[in-house]
XYZ file of C-alpha atoms in Angstrom:
131
model
C 1.351 25.056 -19.958
C 4.662 24.812 -17.002
C 5.768 21.250 -16.468
C 4.616 21.624 -12.979
C 1.513 22.749 -14.393
C 1.116 19.284 -16.270
C 2.851 17.337 -13.117
C -0.098 18.884 -10.811
C -3.325 18.666 -13.849
C -2.192 14.679 -14.223
C -2.033 13.709 -10.735
C -5.484 15.309 -10.059
C -6.778 13.179 -13.437
C -4.911 10.064 -11.356
C -6.549 11.358 -8.602
C -10.625 11.319 -9.761
C -10.027 8.350 -11.960
C -8.909 6.849 -8.387
C -11.859 8.189 -6.487
C -13.994 7.116 -9.596
C -12.889 3.787 -9.645
C -13.779 3.256 -5.100
C -17.037 4.833 -6.314
C -18.014 2.021 -8.077
C -16.222 -0.695 -6.528
C -17.435 -3.801 -4.847
C -16.098 -4.880 -1.716
C -13.944 -7.489 -3.333
C -12.523 -4.534 -5.166
C -12.327 -2.157 -1.896
C -9.775 -4.236 -1.288
C -7.686 -5.022 -4.167
C -7.480 -1.666 -4.547
C -5.663 -1.109 -1.102
C -3.598 -3.203 -2.290
C -2.785 -1.087 -5.143
C -2.221 1.703 -3.260
C -0.098 0.276 -0.336
C 2.483 -1.365 -2.472
C 2.372 1.496 -4.583
C 3.046 3.874 -1.327
C 5.331 1.311 -0.160
C 7.331 1.927 -3.667
C 7.198 5.751 -3.402
C 8.759 5.161 0.766
C 11.350 3.403 -0.826
C 11.921 5.894 -3.417
C 11.949 8.457 -0.578
C 14.041 6.680 1.790
C 17.186 6.342 -1.168
C 17.261 9.894 -1.470
C 16.972 10.288 2.121
C 13.994 12.519 1.652
C 12.970 12.402 6.221
C 9.813 14.173 5.318
C 8.461 11.792 2.611
C 9.924 8.775 4.223
C 6.652 9.673 7.301
C 4.519 11.014 5.067
C 4.289 7.265 2.926
C 5.161 5.808 6.173
C 1.748 6.561 7.517
C -0.319 6.115 4.734
C 1.215 2.760 4.429
C 0.139 1.974 7.813
C -3.087 3.543 7.543
C -4.227 1.416 4.840
C -2.701 -1.906 6.635
C -4.786 -0.813 9.382
C -7.901 -0.591 7.142
C -6.693 -4.018 4.847
C -6.836 -5.397 9.230
C -9.835 -3.484 10.897
C -11.907 -5.239 7.706
C -10.498 -9.552 8.394
C -13.761 -11.329 9.570
C -12.030 -13.884 12.070
C -15.865 -15.696 12.715
C -16.258 -16.714 8.975
C -12.312 -16.224 8.066
C -10.829 -18.010 10.736
C -7.797 -19.550 10.578
C -6.799 -17.706 7.268
C -7.924 -14.331 9.183
C -5.110 -14.910 11.850
C -2.603 -15.635 9.427
C -3.684 -12.151 7.316
C -3.321 -10.889 10.530
C 0.095 -11.835 11.975
C 1.218 -10.659 8.086
C -0.637 -7.128 8.112
C 0.803 -6.847 12.070
C 4.574 -7.829 10.235
C 4.322 -6.032 7.749
C 4.048 -2.164 10.049
C 6.544 -3.419 12.285
C 8.647 -3.066 9.354
C 7.774 -0.240 8.085
C 8.265 1.349 11.557
C 11.918 0.458 11.045
C 13.836 3.362 11.845
C 17.354 2.696 10.947
C 17.751 4.000 7.601
C 20.334 1.373 5.787
C 17.872 -1.568 6.963
C 14.972 0.719 7.119
C 14.727 -0.337 3.048
C 15.304 -3.677 3.065
C 12.727 -4.439 6.182
C 10.039 -2.222 3.838
C 10.900 -3.692 0.692
C 10.345 -6.801 3.080
C 7.165 -5.838 3.819
C 6.409 -4.728 0.163
C 7.186 -8.808 -0.747
C 4.533 -9.770 2.141
C 1.847 -7.319 0.683
C 3.088 -8.421 -2.534
C 2.114 -11.879 -2.065
C -1.049 -11.651 -1.030
C -2.282 -9.113 -3.537
C -1.103 -11.962 -6.339
C -3.145 -14.452 -4.457
C -6.189 -12.007 -3.664
C -6.432 -10.577 -7.712
C -5.693 -15.000 -9.047
C -9.161 -15.693 -6.997
C -10.585 -12.701 -8.101
C -14.670 -13.211 -8.686
C -14.643 -11.681 -12.105
C -11.551 -13.587 -14.113
């Protein structure tokens, strides 16, 4: 088995594991999966930017913005009120930072967006209903 086929096989296993996790998840766990996926995607975007891989940067940027949009659309302003509004502002700011194009400062902006989201992810994990 070649190295490339091992990577492809591992990638398929990871994909199946994520799909299984999502299929069995409750709404709380789905949001946790989105935060995890967003963090991983932002990490890949930063790595791609450091390598100068523009194609991957655009791919990961699009995925990150899509996840942020999903998180934002899931906010219930009637139930969560001020908290939902605060999260909306944070998600909007994170999206702005991810969209910046200046190469040198882009990495710093994406890192700051990742940190903003990571803080929310930690809080979400801390209030886990199964903890």
